[in-house]
Coordinates of C-alpha atoms and ligand atoms in Angstrom, one line a residue:
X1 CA 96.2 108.5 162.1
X2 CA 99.2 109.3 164.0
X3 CA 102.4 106.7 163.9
X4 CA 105.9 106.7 163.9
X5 CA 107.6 108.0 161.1
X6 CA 111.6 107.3 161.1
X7 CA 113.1 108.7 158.8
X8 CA 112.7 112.6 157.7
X9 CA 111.4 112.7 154.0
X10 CA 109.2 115.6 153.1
X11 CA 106.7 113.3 152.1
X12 CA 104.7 116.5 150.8
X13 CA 106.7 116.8 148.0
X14 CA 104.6 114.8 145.7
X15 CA 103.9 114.6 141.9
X16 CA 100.9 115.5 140.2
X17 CA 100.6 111.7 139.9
X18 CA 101.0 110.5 143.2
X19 CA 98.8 113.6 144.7
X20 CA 95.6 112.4 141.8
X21 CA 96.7 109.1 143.4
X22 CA 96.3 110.0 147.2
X23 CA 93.2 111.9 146.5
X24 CA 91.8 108.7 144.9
X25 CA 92.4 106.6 148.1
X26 CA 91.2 108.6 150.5
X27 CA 88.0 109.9 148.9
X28 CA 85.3 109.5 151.4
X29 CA 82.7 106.8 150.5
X30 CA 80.8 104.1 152.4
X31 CA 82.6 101.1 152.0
X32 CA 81.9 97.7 152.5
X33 CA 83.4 95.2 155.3
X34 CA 87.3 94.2 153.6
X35 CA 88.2 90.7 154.2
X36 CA 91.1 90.1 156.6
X37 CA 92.7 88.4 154.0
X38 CA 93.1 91.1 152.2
X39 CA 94.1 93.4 155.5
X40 CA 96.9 91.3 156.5
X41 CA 98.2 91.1 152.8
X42 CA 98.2 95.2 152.9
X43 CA 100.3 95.7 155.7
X44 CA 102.2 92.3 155.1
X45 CA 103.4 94.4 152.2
X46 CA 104.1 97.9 154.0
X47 CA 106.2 95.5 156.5
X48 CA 108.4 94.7 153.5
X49 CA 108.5 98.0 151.7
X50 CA 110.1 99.7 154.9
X51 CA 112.9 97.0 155.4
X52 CA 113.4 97.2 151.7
X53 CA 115.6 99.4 150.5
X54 CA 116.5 98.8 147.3
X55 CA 113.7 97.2 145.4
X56 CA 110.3 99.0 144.1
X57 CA 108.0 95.9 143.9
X58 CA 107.0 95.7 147.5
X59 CA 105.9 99.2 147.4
X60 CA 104.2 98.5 144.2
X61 CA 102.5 95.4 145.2
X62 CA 101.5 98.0 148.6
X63 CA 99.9 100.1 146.3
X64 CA 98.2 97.6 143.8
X65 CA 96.9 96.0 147.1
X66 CA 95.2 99.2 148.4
X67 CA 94.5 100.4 145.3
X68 CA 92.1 96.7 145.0
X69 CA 90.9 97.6 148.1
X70 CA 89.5 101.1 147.6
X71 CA 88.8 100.1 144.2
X72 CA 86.3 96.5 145.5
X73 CA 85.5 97.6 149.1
X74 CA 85.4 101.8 148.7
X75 CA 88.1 101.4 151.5
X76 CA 90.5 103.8 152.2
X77 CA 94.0 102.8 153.6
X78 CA 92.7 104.5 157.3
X79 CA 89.5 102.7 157.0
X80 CA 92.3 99.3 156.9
X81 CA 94.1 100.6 160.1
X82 CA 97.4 102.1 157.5
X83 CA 99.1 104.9 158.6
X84 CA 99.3 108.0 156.4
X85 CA 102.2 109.4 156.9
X86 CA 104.1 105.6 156.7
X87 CA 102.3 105.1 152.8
X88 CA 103.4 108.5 152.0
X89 CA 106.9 107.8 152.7
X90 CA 106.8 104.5 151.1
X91 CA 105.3 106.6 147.8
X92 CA 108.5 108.9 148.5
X93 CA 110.6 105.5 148.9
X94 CA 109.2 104.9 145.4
X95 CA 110.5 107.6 143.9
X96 CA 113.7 107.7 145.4
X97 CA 114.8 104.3 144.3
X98 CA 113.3 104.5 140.7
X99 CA 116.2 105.4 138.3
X100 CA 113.2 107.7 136.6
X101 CA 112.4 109.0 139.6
X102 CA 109.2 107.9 138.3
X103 CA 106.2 107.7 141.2
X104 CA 104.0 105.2 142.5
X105 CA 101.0 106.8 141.6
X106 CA 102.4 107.3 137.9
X107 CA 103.4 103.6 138.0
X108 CA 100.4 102.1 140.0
X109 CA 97.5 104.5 138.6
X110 CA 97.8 105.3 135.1
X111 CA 100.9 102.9 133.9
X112 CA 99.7 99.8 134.9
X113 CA 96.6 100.8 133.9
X114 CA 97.5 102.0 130.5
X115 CA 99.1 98.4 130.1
X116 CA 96.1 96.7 131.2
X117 CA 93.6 98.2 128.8
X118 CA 96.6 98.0 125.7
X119 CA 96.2 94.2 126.3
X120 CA 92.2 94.1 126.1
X121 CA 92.9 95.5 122.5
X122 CA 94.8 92.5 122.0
X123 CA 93.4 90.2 123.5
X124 CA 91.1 88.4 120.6
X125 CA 94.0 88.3 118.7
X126 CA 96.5 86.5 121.2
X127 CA 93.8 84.6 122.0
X128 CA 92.4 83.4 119.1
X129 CA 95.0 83.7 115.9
X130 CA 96.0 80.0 116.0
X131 CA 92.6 78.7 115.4
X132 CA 91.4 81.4 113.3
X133 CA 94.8 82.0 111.6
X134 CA 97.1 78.6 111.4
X135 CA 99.9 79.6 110.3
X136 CA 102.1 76.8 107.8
X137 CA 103.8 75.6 111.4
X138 CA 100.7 75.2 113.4
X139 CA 99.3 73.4 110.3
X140 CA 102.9 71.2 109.7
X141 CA 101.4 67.8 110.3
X142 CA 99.0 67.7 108.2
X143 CA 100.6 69.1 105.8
X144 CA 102.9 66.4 105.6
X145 CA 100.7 64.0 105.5
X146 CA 99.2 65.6 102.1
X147 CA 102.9 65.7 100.7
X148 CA 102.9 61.5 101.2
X149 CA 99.8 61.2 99.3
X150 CA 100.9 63.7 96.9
X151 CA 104.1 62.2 96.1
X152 CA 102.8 58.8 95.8
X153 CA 99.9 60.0 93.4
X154 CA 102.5 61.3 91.6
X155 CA 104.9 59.3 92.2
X156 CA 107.3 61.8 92.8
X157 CA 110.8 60.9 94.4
X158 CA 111.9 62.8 97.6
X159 CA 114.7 64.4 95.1
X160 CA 112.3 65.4 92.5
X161 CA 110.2 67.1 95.2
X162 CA 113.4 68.6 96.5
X163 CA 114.1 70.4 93.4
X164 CA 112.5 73.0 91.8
X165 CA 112.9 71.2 88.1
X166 CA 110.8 68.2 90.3
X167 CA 108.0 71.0 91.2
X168 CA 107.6 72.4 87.8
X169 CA 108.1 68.6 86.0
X170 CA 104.8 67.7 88.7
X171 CA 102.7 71.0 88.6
X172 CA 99.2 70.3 88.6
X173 CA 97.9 71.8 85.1
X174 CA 93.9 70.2 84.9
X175 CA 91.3 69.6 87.1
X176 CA 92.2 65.9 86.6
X177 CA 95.1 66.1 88.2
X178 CA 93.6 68.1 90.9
X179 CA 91.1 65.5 92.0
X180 CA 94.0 62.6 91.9
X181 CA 95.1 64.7 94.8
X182 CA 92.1 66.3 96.2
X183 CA 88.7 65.0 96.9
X184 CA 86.6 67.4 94.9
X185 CA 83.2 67.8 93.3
X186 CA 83.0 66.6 89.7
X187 CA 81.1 70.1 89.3
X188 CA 84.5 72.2 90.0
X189 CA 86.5 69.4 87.8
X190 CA 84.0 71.0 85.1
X191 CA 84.5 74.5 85.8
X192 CA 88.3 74.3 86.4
X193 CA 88.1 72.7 82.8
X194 CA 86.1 75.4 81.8
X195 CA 88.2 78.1 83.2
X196 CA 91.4 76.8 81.9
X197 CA 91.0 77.4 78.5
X198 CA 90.7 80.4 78.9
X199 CA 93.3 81.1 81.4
X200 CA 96.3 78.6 83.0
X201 CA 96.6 76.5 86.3
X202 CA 99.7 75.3 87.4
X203 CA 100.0 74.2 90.9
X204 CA 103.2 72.7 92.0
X205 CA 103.2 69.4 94.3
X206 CA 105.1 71.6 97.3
X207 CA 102.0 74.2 97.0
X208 CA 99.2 71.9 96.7
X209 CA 100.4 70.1 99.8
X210 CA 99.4 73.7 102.2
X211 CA 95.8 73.0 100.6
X212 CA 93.8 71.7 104.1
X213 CA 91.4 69.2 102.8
X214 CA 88.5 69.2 103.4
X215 CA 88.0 73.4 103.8
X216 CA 85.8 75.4 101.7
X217 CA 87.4 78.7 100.3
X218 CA 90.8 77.3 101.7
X219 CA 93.5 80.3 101.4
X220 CA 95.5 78.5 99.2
X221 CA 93.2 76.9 96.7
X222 CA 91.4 80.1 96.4
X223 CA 94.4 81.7 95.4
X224 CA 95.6 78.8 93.1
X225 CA 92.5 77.0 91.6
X226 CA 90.2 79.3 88.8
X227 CA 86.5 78.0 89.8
X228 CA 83.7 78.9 87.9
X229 CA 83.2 82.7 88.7
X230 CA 86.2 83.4 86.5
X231 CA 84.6 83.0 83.0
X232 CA 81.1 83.4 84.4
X233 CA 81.6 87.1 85.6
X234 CA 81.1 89.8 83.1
X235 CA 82.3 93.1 83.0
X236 CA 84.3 95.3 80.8
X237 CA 87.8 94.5 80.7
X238 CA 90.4 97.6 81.4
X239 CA 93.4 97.2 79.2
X240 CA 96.5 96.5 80.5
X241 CA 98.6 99.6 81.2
X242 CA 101.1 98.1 79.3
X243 CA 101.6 100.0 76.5
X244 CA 100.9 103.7 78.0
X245 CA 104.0 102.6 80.4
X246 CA 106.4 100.7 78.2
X247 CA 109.3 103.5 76.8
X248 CA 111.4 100.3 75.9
X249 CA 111.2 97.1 75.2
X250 CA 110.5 94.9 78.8
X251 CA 110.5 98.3 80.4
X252 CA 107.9 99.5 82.6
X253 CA 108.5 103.1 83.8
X254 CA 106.2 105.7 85.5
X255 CA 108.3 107.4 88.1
X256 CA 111.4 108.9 87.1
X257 CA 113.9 107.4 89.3
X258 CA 112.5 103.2 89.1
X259 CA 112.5 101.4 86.1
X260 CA 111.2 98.0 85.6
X261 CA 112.6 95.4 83.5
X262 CA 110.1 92.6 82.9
X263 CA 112.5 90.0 82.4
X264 CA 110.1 87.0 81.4
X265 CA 106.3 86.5 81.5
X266 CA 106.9 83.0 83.6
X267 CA 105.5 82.1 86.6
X268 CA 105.4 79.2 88.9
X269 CA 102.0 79.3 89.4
X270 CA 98.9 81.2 87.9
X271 CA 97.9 83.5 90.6
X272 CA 94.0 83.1 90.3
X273 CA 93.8 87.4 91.0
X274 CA 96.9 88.3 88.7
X275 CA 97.1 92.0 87.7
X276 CA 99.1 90.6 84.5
X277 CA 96.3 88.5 84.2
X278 CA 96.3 89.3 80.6
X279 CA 100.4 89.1 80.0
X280 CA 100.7 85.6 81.5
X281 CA 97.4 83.8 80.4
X282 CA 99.0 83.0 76.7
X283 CA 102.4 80.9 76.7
X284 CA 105.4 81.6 78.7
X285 CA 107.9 82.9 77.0
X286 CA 112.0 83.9 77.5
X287 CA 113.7 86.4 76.0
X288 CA 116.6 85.8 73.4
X289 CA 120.1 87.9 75.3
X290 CA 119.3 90.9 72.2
X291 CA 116.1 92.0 74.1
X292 CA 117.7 92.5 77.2
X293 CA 120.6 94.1 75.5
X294 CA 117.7 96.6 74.2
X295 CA 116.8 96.7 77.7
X296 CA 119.5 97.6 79.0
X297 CA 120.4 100.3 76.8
X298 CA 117.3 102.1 77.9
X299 CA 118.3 102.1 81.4
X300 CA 122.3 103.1 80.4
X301 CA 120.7 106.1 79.0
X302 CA 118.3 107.3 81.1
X303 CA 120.6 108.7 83.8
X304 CA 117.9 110.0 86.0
X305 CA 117.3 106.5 86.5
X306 CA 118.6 105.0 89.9
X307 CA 117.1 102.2 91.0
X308 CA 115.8 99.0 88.8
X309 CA 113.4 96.2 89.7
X310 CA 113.8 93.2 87.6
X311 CA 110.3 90.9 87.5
X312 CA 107.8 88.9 85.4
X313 CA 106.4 87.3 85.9
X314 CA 108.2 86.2 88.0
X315 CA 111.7 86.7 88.1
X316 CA 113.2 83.7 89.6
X317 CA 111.6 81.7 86.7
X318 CA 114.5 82.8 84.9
X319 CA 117.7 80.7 85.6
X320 CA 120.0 81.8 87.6
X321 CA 122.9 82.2 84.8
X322 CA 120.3 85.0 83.3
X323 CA 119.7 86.6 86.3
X324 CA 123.6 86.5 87.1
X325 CA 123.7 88.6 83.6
X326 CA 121.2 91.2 84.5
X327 CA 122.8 91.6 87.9
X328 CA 126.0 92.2 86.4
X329 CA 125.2 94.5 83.8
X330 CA 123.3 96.4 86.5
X331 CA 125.6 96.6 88.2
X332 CA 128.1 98.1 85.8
X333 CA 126.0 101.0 85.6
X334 CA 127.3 104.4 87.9
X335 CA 123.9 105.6 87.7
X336 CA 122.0 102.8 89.0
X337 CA 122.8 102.4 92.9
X338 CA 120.0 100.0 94.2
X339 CA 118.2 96.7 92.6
X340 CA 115.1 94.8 93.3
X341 CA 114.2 91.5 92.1
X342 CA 110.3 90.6 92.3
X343 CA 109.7 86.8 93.0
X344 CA 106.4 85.1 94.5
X345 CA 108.2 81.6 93.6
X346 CA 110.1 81.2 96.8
X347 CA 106.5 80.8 98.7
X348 CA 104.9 78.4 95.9
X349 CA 108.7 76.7 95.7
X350 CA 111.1 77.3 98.1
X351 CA 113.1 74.5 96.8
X352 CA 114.6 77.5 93.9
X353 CA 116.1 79.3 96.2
X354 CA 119.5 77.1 95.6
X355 CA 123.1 77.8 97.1
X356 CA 123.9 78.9 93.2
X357 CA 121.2 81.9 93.3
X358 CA 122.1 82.9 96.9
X359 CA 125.8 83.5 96.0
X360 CA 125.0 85.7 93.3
X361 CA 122.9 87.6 95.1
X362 CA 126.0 87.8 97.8
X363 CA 128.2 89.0 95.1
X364 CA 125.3 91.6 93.8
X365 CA 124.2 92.8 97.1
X366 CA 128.3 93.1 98.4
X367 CA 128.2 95.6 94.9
X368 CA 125.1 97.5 95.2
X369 CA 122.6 96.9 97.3
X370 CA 119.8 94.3 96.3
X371 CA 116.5 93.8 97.8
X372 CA 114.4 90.9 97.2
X373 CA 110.3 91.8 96.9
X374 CA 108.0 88.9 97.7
X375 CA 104.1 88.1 97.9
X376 CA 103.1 86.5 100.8
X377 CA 99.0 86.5 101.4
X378 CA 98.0 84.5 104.1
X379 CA 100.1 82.8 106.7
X380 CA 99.1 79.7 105.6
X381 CA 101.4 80.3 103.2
X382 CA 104.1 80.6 105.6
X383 CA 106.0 76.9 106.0
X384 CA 109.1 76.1 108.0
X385 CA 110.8 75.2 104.5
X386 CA 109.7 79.1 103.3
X387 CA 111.4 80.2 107.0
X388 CA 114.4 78.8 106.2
X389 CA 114.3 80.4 102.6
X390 CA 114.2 83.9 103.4
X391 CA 116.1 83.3 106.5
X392 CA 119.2 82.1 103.9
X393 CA 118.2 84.9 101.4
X394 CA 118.3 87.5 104.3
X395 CA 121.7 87.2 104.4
X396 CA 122.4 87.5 100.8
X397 CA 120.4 90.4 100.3
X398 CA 119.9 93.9 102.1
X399 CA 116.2 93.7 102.2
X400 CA 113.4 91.4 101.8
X401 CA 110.2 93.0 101.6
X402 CA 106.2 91.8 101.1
X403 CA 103.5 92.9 98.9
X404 CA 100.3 91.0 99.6
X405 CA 97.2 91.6 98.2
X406 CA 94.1 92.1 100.2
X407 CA 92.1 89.1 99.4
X408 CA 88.5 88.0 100.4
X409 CA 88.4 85.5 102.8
X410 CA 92.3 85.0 102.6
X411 CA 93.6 87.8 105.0
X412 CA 90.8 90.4 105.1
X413 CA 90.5 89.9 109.1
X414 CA 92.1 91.8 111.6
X415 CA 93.5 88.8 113.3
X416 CA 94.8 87.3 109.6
X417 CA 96.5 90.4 108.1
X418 CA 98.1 90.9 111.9
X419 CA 99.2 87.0 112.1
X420 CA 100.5 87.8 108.7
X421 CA 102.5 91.1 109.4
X422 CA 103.9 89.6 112.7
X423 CA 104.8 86.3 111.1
X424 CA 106.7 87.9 108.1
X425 CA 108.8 89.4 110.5
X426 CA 109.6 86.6 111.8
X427 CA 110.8 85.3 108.7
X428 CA 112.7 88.6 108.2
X429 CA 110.5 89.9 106.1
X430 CA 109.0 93.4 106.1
X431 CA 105.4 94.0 105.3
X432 CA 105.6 96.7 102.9
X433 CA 102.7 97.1 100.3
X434 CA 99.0 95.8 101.3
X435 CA 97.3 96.2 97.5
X436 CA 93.6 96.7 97.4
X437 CA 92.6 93.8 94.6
X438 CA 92.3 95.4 91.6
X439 CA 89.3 96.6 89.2
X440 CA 90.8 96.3 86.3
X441 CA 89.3 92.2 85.4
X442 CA 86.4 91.5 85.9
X443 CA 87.0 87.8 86.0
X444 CA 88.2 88.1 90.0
X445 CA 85.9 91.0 90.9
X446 CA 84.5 88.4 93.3
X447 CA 87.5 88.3 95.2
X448 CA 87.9 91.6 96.0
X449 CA 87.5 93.6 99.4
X450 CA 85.7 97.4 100.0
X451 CA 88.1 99.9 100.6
X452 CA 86.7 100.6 103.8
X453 CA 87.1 96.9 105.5
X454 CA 91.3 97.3 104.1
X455 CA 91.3 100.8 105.9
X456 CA 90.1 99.3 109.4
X457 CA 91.9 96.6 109.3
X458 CA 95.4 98.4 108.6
X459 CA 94.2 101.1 111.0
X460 CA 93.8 98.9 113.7
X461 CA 97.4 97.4 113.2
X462 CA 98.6 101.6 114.9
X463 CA 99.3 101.4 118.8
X464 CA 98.8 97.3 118.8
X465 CA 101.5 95.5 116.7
X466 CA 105.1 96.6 115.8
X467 CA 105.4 99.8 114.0
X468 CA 107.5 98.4 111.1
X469 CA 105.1 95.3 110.6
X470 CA 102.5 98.1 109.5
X471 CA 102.1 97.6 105.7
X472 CA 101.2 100.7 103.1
X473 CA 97.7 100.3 102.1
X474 CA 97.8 101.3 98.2
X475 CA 95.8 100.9 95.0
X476 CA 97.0 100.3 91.7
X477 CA 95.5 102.4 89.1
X478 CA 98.8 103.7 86.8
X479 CA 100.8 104.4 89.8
X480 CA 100.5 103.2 93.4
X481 CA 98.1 105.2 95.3
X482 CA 97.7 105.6 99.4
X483 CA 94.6 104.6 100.9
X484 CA 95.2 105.3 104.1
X485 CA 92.4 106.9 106.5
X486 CA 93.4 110.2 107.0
X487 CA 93.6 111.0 111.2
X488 CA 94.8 114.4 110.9
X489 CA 91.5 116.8 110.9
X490 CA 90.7 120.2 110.9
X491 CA 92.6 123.1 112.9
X492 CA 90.7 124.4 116.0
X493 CA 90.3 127.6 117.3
X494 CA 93.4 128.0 118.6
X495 CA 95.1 126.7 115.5
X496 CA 95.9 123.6 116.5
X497 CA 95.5 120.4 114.5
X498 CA 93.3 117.5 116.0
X499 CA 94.9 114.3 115.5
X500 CA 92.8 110.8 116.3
X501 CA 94.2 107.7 117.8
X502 CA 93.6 105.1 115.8
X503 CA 93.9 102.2 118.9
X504 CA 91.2 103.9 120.4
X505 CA 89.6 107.2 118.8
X506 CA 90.8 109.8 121.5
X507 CA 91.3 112.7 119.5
X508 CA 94.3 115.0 121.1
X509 CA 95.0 118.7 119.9
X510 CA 98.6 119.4 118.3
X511 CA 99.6 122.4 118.3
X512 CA 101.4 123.0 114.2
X513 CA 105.0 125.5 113.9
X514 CA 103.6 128.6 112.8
X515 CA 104.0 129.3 108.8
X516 CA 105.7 132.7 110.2
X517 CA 108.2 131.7 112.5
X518 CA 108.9 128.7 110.0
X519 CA 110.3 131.4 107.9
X520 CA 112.2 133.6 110.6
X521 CA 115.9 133.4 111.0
X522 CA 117.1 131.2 113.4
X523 CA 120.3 129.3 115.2
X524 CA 123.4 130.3 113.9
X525 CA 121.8 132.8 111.3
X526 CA 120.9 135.2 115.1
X527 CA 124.5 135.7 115.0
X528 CA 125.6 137.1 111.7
Ligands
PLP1 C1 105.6 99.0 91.8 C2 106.3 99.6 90.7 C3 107.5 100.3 90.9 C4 108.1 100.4 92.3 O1 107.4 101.2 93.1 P1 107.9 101.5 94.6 O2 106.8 102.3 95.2 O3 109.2 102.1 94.6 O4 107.9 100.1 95.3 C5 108.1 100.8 89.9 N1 107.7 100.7 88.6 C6 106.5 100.1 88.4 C7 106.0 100.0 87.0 C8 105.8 99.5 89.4 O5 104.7 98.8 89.1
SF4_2 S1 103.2 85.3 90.9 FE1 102.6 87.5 90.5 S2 102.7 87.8 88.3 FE2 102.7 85.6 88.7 S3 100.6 84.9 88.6 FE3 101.0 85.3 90.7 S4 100.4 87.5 91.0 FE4 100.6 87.1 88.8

């Protein structure tokens, strides 16, 4: 078609993009009648790309329009009445304007494209995560409405519940208790009775109140309440690592370069698939100032030693004068540069987290840095009052990092573990370990998840949610081992590796460095 061309742009100069593009559009087919509608919008479009002169969407939208057209109808632009040569400059236009010089076909024909079907991956989840993932926002009011008839069951004062003395004074300890709050069957009462002499239950008020009633297997009660399976599943027993790992007293050590210091066996809550299953099922206990004097000397000594992780238990059970001690003497050590402290407590009672522990982990952090290690396991979990308490502790600390456990029916879904890796961030908090649930007692064997369903589900977090939201899937068997799928297979013919997407399988070839010209001189050395 001939027509007017005005200005003088070699509109043959085209990109491999644009040229895959033009081919596309004019590929002869038969095509069907277009609808005027859809005419007039085309060359509406080309009216305002040529007048246009510093914008790309008209000529984008001029594109997407008879891109739609060719794609519906099997219509080319000539089959429309649209000019060649005048679409060609208008692709030239494109390129001309865009800082990238990127073309309209690249944008138009793969880009968009490349968007579009990144989105279908996602969809499901944007779609669905509310309802199949409420999160401790989306669940706020009824959450508050359990706290009222908690605290009046329990006749708790708004300042008791405030404090963390109030949540540990009112933790729920028997399956008594339980039902005062909760409407359950008198045959979980039993077996709650049953389990807890065997090992503890202690809920506190501000915990119970995320418990949806009402829901079988809720996250929170499956995580908090033994039932039945506890004491009724059999299997050997593993022995605690403990001793195999203990060099000192409270010490836990098997890399060279972290020490533990298991500062008390005290938690705010009996975690109902505790590793330490075995260390905190007795009576809680604190240590006398000697023991962590003995402690201490270990880690003095041990100059290869560099970065210390003080837990439990649970660390923050200890008061915050004792942890202001262990900070300190930490800190007084050249050799150690970094600390952690492990604490679960600030999701099962955010109310600890007081202006007294925040400003001596200010005073820590400003020495060396400190970095705060949480468990977070399902987003349920996730309040606006546990928000506010890492928001406060994120600036009082140089890191705050997760370790959630993978957890049958608690976040072994695509949509909950990527609700709970996107939420954490939110709450400054980086997903860092996913732990498979261990083997080790048999008494929680029923809440545990195949390897295989934990490898899918963090492979499928590549490519589709932040890169740092991406947790490290591990086991824990004397060490902490990867799990990870492994994407990187065999070298081809021509030597190259074959790497596999995990968003969508594609396999690409990489080519490696060679071994040999790994070892050649090179840079600066060519000049010697
Ligand atoms: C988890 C753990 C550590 C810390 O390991 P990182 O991989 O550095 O987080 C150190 N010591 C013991 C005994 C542990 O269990
Ligand atoms: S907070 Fe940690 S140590 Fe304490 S019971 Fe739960 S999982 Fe076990």
């Amino acid at each position: 078609m001939q027509c007017e061309t005005e200005e003088n742009l070699d509109i043959n100069k085209m990109d491999r993009f644009d040229r895959r593009f033009f081919e596309f559009l004019y590929q002869k087919s038969d095509h069907k009648k277009v609808p005027q509608k859809d005419i007039d919008e085309a060359k509406e479009w080309l009216e305002l790309s040529k007048t246009s002169n510093k914008l790309t969407k008209p000529i984008v939208e001029l594109f997407v329009k008879l891109k739609n057209i060719k794609d519906i109808y099997g219509a080319s632009p000539k089959d429309i009445g649209v000019c060649e040569d005048e679409i060609k400059l208008m692709a030239s236009k494109h390129k001309n304007i865009d800082e990238h010089n990127v073309s309209v076909g690249g944008r138009v024909y793969s880009a968009l494209q490349i968007v579009q079907d990144a989105n279908k991956r996602v969809e499901d989840y944007v779609s669905y995560h509310k309802t199949k993932a409420p999160s401790g926002f989306e669940l706020q009011n009824q959450m508050k409405k359990n706290r009222i008839k908690i605290q009046q069951k329990l006749n708790m004062s708004d300042d008791e519940w405030n404090s963390y003395a109030g949540q540990i004074k009112y933790a729920i300890t028997s399956g008594e208790e339980l039902a005062q709050i909760l409407e359950i069957p008198q045959k979980l009462i039993d077996d709650i009775q049953r389990v807890v002499g065997v090992f503890r239950m202690r809920i506190s008020p501000y915990y119970a109140s995320l418990i949806m009633p009402g829901v079988v297997n809720d996250p929170i009660l499956l995580q908090s309440v033994p039932t039945g399976d506890m004491v009724d599943n059999k299997g050997i027993n593993i022995e605690p690592v403990a001793s195999d790992h203990s060099p000192a007293r409270l010490i836990d050590q098997f890399y060279p370069r972290v020490a533990t210091i298991k500062a008390t066996n005290m938690c705010a809550m009996f975690c109902t698939y505790c590793l330490r299953l075995d260390h905190i099922s007795d009576k809680d206990w604190v240590s006398s100032k000697n023991t962590y004097e003995e402690a201490l000397d270990y880690i003095r000594q041990d100059t290869t030693l560099r970065d210390v992780l003080i837990t439990g238990g649970d660390a923050l059970a200890l008061s915050n004068k004792r942890l202001e001690y262990l900070f300190e003497e930490l800190d007084k050590i050249p050799h150690i540069k970094i600390k952690r402290i492990g604490s679960r407590i600030p999701v099962m009672t955010p109310q600890r987290i007081d202006d007294k522990f925040l400003e001596i982990c200010r005073k820590s952090n400003d020495i060396k840095p400190l970095r705060f290690v949480t468990q977070i396991n399902t987003v349920q979990e996730i309040t606006p009052e546990v928000k506010e308490a890492f928001k406060k502790l994120s600036k009082v600390t140089s890191a705050i990092l997760n370790q959630a456990v993978l957890l049958r029916g608690i976040n072994d879904t695509k949509i909950k573990m990527w609700k709970l890796s996107e939420l954490l961030q939110e709450c400054y908090i980086r997903p860092y370990y996913l732990f498979n649930c261990s083997f080790r007692n048999p008494e929680f064997g029923h809440m545990r998840v195949p390897i295989s369903v934990g490898r899918d589900i963090v492979e499928s977090m590549y490519g589709n949610i932040c890169g740092d939201a991406i947790p490290r899937y591990l086991a824990t068997a004397g060490g902490k081992i990867p799990l990870h799928k492994d994407n990187v297979s065999q070298i081809n013919e021509s030597g190259d590796y074959l790497l596999k997407k995990p968003w969508s399988g594609e396999v690409v070839p990489y080519p490696d460095m060679s071994m040999d010209r790994y070892k050649e001189p090179y840079g600066f050395e060519n000049y010697k």
